[in-house]
Short mmCIF file of C-alpha atoms and ligand atoms in Angstrom, two decimals:
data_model
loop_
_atom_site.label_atom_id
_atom_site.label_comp_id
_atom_site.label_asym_id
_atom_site.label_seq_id
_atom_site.Cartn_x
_atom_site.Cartn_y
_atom_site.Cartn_z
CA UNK A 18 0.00 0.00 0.00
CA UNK A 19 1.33 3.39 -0.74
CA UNK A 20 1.08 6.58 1.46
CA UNK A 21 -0.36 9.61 -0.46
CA UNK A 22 1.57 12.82 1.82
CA UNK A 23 1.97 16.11 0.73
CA UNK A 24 5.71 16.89 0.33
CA UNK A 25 6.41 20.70 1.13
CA UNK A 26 10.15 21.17 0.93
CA UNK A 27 9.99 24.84 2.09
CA UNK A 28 12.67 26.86 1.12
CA UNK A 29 16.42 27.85 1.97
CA UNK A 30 17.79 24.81 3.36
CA UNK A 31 14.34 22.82 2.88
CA UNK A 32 14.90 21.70 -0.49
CA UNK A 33 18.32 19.78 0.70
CA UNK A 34 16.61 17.85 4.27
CA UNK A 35 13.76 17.39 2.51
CA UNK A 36 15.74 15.54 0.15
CA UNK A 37 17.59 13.83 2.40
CA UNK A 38 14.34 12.71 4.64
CA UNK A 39 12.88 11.35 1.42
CA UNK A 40 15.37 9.17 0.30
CA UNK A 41 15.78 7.68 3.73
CA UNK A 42 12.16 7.09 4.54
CA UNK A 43 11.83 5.48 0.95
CA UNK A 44 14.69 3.39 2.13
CA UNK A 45 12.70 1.76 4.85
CA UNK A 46 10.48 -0.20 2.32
CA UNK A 47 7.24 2.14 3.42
CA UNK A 48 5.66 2.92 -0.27
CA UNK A 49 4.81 6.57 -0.54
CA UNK A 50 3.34 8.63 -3.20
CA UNK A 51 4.19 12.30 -2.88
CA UNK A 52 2.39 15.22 -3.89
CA UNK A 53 5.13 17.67 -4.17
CA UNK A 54 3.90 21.50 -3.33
CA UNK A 55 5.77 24.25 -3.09
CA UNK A 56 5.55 27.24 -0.59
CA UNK A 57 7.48 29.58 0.73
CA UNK A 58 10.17 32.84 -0.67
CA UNK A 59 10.34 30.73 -4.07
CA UNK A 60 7.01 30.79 -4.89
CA UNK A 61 6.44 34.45 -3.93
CA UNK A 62 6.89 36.08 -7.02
CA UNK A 63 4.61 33.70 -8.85
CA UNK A 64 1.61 33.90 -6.63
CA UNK A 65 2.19 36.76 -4.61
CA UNK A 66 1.83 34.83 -1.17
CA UNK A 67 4.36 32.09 0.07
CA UNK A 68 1.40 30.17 1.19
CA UNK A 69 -0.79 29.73 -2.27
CA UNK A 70 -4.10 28.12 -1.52
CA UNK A 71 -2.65 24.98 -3.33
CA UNK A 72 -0.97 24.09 -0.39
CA UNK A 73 -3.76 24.18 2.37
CA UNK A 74 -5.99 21.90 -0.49
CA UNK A 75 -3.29 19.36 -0.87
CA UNK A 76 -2.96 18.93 3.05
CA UNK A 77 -6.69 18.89 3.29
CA UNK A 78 -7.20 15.98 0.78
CA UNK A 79 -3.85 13.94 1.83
CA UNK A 80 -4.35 14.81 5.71
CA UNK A 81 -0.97 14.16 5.90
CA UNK A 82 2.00 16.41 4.98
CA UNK A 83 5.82 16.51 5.63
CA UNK A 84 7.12 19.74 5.92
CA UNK A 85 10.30 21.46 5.12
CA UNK A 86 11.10 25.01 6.71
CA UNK A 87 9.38 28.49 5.03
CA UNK A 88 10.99 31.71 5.76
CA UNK A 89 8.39 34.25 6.69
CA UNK A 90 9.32 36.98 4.09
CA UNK A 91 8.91 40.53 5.83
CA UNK A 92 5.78 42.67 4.53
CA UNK A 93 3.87 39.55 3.77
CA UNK A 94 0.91 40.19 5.38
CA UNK A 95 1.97 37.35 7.71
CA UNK A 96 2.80 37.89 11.17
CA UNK A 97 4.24 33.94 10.34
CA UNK A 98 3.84 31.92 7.43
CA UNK A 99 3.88 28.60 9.53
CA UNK A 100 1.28 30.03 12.27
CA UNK A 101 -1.27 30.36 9.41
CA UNK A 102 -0.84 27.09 7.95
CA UNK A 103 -1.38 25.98 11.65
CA UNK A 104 -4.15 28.06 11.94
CA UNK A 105 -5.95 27.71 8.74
CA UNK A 106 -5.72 23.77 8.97
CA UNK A 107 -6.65 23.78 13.20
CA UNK A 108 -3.34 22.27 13.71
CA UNK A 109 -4.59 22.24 17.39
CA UNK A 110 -1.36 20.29 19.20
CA UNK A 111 2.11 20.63 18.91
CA UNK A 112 3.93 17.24 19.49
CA UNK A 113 8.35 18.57 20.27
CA UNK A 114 10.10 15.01 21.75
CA UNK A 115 13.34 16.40 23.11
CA UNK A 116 15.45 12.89 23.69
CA UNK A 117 18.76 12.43 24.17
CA UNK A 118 20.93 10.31 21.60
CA UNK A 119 24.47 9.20 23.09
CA UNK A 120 26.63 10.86 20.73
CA UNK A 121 25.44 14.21 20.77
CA UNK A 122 26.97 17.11 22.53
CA UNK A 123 24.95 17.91 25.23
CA UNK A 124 25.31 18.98 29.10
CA UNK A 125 22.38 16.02 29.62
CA UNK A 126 22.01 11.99 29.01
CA UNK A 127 19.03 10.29 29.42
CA UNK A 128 16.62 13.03 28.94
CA UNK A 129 13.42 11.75 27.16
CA UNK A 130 10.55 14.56 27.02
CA UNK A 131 7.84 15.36 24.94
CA UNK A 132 6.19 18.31 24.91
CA UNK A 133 2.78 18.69 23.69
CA UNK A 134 2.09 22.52 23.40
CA UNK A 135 -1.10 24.11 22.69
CA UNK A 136 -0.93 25.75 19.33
CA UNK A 137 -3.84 28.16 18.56
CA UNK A 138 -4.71 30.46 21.67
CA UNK A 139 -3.18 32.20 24.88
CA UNK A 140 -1.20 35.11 24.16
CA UNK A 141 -1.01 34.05 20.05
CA UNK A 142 -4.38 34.29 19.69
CA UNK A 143 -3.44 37.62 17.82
CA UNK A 144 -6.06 39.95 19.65
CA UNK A 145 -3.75 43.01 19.94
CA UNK A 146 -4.49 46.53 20.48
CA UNK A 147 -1.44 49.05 19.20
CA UNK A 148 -0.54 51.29 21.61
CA UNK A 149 -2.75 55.09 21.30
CA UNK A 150 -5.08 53.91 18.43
CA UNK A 151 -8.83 54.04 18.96
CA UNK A 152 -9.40 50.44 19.78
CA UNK A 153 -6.97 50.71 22.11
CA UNK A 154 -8.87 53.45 24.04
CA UNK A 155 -11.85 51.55 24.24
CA UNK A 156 -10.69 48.74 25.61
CA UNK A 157 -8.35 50.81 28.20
CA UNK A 158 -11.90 52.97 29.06
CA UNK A 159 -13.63 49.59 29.38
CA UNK A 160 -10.75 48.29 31.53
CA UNK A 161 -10.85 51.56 33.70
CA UNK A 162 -14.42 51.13 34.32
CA UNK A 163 -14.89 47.16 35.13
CA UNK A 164 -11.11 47.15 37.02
CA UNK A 165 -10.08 50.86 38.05
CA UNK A 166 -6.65 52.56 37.24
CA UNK A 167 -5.19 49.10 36.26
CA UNK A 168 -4.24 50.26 32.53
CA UNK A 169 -1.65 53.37 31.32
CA UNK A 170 -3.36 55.21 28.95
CA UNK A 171 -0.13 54.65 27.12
CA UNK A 172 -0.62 51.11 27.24
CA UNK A 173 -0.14 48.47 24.08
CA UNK A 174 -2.54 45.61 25.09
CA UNK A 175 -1.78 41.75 23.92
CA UNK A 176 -5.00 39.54 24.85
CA UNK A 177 -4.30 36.26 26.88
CA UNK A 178 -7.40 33.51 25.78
CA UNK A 179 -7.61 29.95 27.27
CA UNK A 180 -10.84 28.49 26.50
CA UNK A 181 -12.05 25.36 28.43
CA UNK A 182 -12.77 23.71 25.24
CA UNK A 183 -9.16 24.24 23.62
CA UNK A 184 -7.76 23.15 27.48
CA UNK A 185 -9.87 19.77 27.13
CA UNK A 186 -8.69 18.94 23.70
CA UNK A 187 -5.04 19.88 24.35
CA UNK A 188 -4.83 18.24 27.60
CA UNK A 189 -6.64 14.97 26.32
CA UNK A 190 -4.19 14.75 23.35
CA UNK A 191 -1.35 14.60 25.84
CA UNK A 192 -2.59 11.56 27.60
CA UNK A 193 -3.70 9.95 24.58
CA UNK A 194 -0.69 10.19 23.15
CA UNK A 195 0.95 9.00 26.89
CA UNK A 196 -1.42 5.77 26.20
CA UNK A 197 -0.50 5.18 22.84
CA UNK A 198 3.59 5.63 23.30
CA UNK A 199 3.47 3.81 27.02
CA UNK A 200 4.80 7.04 29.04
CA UNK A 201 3.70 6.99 32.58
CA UNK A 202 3.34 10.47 33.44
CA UNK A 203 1.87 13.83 32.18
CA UNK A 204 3.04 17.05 34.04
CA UNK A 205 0.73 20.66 33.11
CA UNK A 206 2.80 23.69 32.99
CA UNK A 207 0.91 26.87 34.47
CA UNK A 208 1.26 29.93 36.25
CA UNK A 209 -2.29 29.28 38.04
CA UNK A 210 -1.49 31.32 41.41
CA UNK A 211 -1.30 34.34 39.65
CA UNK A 212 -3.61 34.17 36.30
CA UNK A 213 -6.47 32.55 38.07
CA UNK A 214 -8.85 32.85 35.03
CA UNK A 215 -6.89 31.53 32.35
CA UNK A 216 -4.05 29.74 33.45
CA UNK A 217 -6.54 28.29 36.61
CA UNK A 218 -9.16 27.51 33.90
CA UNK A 219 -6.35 25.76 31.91
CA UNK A 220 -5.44 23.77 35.30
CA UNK A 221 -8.63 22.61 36.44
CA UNK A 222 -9.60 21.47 33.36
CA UNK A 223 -6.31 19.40 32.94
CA UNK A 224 -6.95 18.28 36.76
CA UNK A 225 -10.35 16.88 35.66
CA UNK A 226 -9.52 15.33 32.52
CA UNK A 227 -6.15 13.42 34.58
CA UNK A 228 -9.02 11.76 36.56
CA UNK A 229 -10.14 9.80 33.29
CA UNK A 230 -6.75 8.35 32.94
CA UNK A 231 -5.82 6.57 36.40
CA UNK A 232 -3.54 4.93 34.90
CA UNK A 233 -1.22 7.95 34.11
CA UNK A 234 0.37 9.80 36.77
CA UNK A 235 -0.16 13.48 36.29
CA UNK A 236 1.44 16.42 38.66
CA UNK A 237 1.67 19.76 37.81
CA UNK A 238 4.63 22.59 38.34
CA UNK A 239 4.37 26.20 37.73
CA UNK A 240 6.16 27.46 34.89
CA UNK A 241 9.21 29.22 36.28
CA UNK A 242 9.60 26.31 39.59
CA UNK A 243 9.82 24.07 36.22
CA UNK A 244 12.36 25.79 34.22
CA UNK A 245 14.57 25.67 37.26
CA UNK A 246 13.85 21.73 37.49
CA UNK A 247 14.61 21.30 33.75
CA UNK A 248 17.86 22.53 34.41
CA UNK A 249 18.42 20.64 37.51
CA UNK A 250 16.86 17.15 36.64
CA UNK A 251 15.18 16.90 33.31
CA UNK A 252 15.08 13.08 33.62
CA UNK A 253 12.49 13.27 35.93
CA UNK A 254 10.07 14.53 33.04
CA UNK A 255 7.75 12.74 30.93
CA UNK A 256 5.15 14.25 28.47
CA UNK A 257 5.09 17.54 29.09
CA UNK A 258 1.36 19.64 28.36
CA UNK A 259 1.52 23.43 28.27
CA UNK A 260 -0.73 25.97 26.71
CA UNK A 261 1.33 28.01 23.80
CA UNK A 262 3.44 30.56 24.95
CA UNK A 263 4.93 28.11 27.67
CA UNK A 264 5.05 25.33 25.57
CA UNK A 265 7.02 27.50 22.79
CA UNK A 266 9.88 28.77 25.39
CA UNK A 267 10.09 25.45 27.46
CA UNK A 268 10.12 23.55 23.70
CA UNK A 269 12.89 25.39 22.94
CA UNK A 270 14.69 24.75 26.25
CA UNK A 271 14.38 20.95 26.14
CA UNK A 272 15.81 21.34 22.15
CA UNK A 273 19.04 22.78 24.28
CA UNK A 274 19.28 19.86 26.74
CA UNK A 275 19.39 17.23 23.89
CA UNK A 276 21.39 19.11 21.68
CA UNK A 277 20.21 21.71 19.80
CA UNK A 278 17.85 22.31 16.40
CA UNK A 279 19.76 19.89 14.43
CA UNK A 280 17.84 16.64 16.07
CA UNK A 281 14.64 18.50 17.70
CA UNK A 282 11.67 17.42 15.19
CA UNK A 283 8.16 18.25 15.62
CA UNK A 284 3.93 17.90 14.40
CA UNK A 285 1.42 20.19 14.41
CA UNK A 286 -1.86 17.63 14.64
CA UNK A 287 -5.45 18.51 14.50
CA UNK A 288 -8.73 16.28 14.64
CA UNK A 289 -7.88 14.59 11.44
CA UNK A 290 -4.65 16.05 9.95
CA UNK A 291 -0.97 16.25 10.81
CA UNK A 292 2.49 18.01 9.21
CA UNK A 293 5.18 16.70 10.58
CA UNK A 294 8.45 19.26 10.62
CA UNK A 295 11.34 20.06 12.31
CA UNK A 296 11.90 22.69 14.86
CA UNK A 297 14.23 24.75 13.13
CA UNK A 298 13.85 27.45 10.53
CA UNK A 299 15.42 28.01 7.14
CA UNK A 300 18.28 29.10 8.33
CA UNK A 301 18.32 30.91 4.71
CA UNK A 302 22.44 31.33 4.95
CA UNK A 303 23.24 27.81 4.89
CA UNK A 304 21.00 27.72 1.71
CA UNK A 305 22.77 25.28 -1.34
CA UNK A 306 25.66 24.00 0.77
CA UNK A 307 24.79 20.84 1.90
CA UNK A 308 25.86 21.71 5.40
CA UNK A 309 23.12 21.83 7.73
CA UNK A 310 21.82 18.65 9.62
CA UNK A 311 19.02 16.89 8.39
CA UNK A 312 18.07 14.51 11.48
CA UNK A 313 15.30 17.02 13.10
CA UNK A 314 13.40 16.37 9.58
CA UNK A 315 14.29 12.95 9.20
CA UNK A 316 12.86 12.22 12.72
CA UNK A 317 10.37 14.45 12.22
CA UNK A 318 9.44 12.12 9.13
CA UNK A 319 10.12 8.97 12.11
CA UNK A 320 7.26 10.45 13.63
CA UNK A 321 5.07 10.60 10.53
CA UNK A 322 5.84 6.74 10.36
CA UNK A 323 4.76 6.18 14.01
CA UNK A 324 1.05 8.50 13.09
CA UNK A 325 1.10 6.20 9.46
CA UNK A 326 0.93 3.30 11.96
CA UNK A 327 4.15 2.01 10.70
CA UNK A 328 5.84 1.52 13.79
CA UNK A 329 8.59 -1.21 13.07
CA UNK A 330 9.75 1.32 9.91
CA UNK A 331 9.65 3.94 12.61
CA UNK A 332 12.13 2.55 15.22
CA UNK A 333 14.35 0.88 12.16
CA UNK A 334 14.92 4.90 10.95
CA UNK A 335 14.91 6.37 14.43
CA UNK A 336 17.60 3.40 14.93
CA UNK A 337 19.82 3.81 12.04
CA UNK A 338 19.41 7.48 13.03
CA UNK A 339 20.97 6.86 16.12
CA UNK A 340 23.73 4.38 15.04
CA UNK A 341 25.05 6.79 12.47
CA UNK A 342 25.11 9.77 16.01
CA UNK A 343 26.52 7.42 18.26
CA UNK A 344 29.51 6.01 15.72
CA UNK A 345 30.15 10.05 15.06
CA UNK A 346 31.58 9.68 11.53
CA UNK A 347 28.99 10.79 9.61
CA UNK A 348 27.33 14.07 11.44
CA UNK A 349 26.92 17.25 10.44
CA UNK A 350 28.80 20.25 12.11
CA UNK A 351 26.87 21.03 14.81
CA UNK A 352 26.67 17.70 16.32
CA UNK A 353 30.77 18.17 15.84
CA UNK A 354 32.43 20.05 18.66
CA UNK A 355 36.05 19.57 17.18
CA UNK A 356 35.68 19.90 13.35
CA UNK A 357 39.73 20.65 13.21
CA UNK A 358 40.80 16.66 13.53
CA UNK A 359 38.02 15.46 11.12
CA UNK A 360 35.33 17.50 9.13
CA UNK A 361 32.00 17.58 9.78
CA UNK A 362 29.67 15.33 6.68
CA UNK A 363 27.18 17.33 4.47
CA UNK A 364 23.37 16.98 4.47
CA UNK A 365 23.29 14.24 1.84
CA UNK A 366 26.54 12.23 3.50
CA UNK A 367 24.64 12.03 6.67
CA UNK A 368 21.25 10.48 4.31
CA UNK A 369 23.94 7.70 2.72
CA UNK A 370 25.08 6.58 5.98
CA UNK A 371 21.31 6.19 7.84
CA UNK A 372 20.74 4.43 4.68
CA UNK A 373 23.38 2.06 5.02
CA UNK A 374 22.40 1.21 8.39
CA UNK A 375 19.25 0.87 7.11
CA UNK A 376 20.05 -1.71 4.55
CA UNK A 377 22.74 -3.36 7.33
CA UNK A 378 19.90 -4.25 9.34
CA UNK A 379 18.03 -5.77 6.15
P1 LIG B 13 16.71 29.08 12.02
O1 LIG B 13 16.25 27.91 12.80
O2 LIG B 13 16.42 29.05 10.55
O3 LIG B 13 18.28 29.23 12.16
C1 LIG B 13 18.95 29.61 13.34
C2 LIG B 13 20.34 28.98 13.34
O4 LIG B 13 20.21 27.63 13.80
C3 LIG B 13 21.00 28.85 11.97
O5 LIG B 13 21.69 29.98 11.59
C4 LIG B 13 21.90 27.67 12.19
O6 LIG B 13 23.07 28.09 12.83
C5 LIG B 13 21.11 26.79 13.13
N1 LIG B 13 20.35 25.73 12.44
C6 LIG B 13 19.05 25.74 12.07
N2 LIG B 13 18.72 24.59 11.50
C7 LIG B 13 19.83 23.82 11.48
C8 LIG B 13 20.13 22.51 11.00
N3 LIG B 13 19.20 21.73 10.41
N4 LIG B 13 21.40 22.06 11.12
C9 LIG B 13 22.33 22.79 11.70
N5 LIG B 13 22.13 24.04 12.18
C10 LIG B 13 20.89 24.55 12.06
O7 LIG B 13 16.06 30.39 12.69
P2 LIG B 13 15.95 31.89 12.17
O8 LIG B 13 17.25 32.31 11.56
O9 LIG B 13 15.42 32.65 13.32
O10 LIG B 13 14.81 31.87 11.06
C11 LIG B 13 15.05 31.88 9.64
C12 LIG B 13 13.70 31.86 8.92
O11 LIG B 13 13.03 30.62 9.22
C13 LIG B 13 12.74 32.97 9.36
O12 LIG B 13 12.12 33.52 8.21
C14 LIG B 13 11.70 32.28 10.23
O13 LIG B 13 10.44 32.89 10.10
C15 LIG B 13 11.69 30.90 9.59
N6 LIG B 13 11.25 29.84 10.53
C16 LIG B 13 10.47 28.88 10.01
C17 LIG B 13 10.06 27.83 10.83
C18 LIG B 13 9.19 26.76 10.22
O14 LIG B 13 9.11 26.66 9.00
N7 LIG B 13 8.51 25.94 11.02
C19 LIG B 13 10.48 27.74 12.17
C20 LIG B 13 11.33 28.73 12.66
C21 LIG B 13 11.71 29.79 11.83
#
């Protein structure tokens, strides 16, 4: 049987990981027909957006898509190109596993964490008011008559929303997805004691919805107590649930304890669709030089495997992945503290060698 995904290989250094993620997940026998779309800085010109409509309809019919990075060109009419695809689609959950591979550089071992992030409200809902326009002065007058003095008239205003619906959905993902991968505990990042209405909505719910899964331990920890204990003992972490702007800055600080953007992968998933891409950017100066690291989008496309219900191909790659880290030879630069003695492989080296191992294990 062959998989129909939408391939989006992004731009600046997409074109080269996605590349390299396609030829390795066609090397693990999984049959997959691609409907190639492009997005992104190269197709501005064209279609004066770098997110034509073409895109959203192919991820819509496939359900599925792999994702390489898009640079959000300034003056777009974008605040991001990759929050409106997430938007437009109700990519509702963000799935970040931050897990340490022996090999890599990192101040950590044994870290293991997944972080499920709520992706569509809380402070990026996008309800801003500009500092001294008129909407702004309504909403400061309404604030000054409900609340008192609270608000400077010289006050820009960013709108914090937690819905209990969105809470529910988030927080039931992240012990679905506890069930379905075997993890034993799900921890809710908050800061409850001081936003009672949002962040206290967003922890009751996830209290009530804990009590339909006794067999998953759940705890919570406010969000500054737990970026101290991420520092001190990240092993004792699990899945991770956090609504959005937590989940973005503690996502990123897990990516640092297991080594960086090169191996952090990711999935936006929504009731009945998923794009699976990594963490990073474009990082448009690397474009063309086969350089950068292509394991965040190659496990990234591990994940897609795993959601495809093709497990076994899933821990083969994430395997082969992990022999080519561990025996060092064949990494990119910035899993390569001393690049002097030996240099670092390109992006389509490092595809060769997981596809040896792949074909080793045959
Ligand atoms: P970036 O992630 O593109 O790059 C930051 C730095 O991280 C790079 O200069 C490089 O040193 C390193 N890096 C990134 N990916 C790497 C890899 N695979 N291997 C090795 N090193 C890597 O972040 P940025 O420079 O802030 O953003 C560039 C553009 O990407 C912006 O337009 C931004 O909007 C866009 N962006 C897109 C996504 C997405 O498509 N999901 C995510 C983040 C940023």
């Amino acid at each position: 049987m062959a998989y129909s995904v939408t391939l989006i290989p992004g731009d600046g250094i997409g074109h080269e990981i996605t590349e390299a993620t396609k030829r390795v997940l066609e090397a693990t026998g999984v049959v997959f027909n691609w409907e190639i779309v492009y997005a992104g800085a190269d197709v501005m010109d064209k279609y004066g957006t770098p997110l034509p409509n073409y895109v959203l309809e192919s991820i819509r019919k496939n359900r599925i898509a792999l994702k390489g990075p898009i640079t959000t060109p300034i003056g777009t009419g974008f605040r991001s190109v990759n929050v409106a695809l997430r938007k437009s689609l109700d990519l509702y959950a963000c799935i970040r596993p931050c897990k340490f591979y022996p090999g890599v550089p990192s101040l950590y071992k044994g870290v293991d964490i997944v972080i499920i992030r709520e992706n569509t409200e809380d402070l990026y809902a996008g309800i801003e008011f500009e500092k001294g326009t008129p909407e702004a002065a309504k909403l400061i007058k309404l604030l000054t008559e409900t609340k008192g003095d609270a608000v400077r008239l010289d006050s820009g205003i960013s709108i914090k929303v937690i819905s209990e619906t969105g809470s529910r959905r988030i927080v039931k993902f992240a012990f679905e997805y506890a069930r379905t991968y075997q993890r034993k505990k799900v921890t809710a990042i908050h800061k409850a004691n001081i936003m009672k209405f949002s962040d206290g909505l967003f922890l009751t719910v996830a209290r009530e919805v804990a009590e339909e899964y006794p067999d998953i331990e759940f705890e919570d920890r406010l969000v500054d107590n737990m970026t101290m204990q991420l520092v001190k003992r990240p092993q004792q972490f699990d899945v991770v649930v956090a609504p959005n702007l937590y989940g973005d800055i503690i996502s990123d600080l897990c990516a640092g304890l297991v080594g960086g953007l090169g191996v952090a992968p990711g999935a936006n998933v929504g009731e009945d669709m998923a794009v699976f891409e990594p963490t990073h950017g474009s990082a448009p100066k690397y474009t063309g030089q086969n350089k950068v690291n292509p394991m965040a989008m190659m496990l990234s496309g591990m994940m897609m495997l795993h959601h495809l219900g093709e497990s076994k191909a899933a821990y083969r790659l994430e395997n082969a992945i992990a022999e080519v880290i561990a025996e060092g030879k064949n990494i990119t630069y910035d899993l390569k503290p001393d690049t002097a003695s030996e240099p670092p492989a390109g992006t389509s080296q490092v595809a060769d060698a997981v596809i040896n191992k792949l074909v080793e294990e045959n």
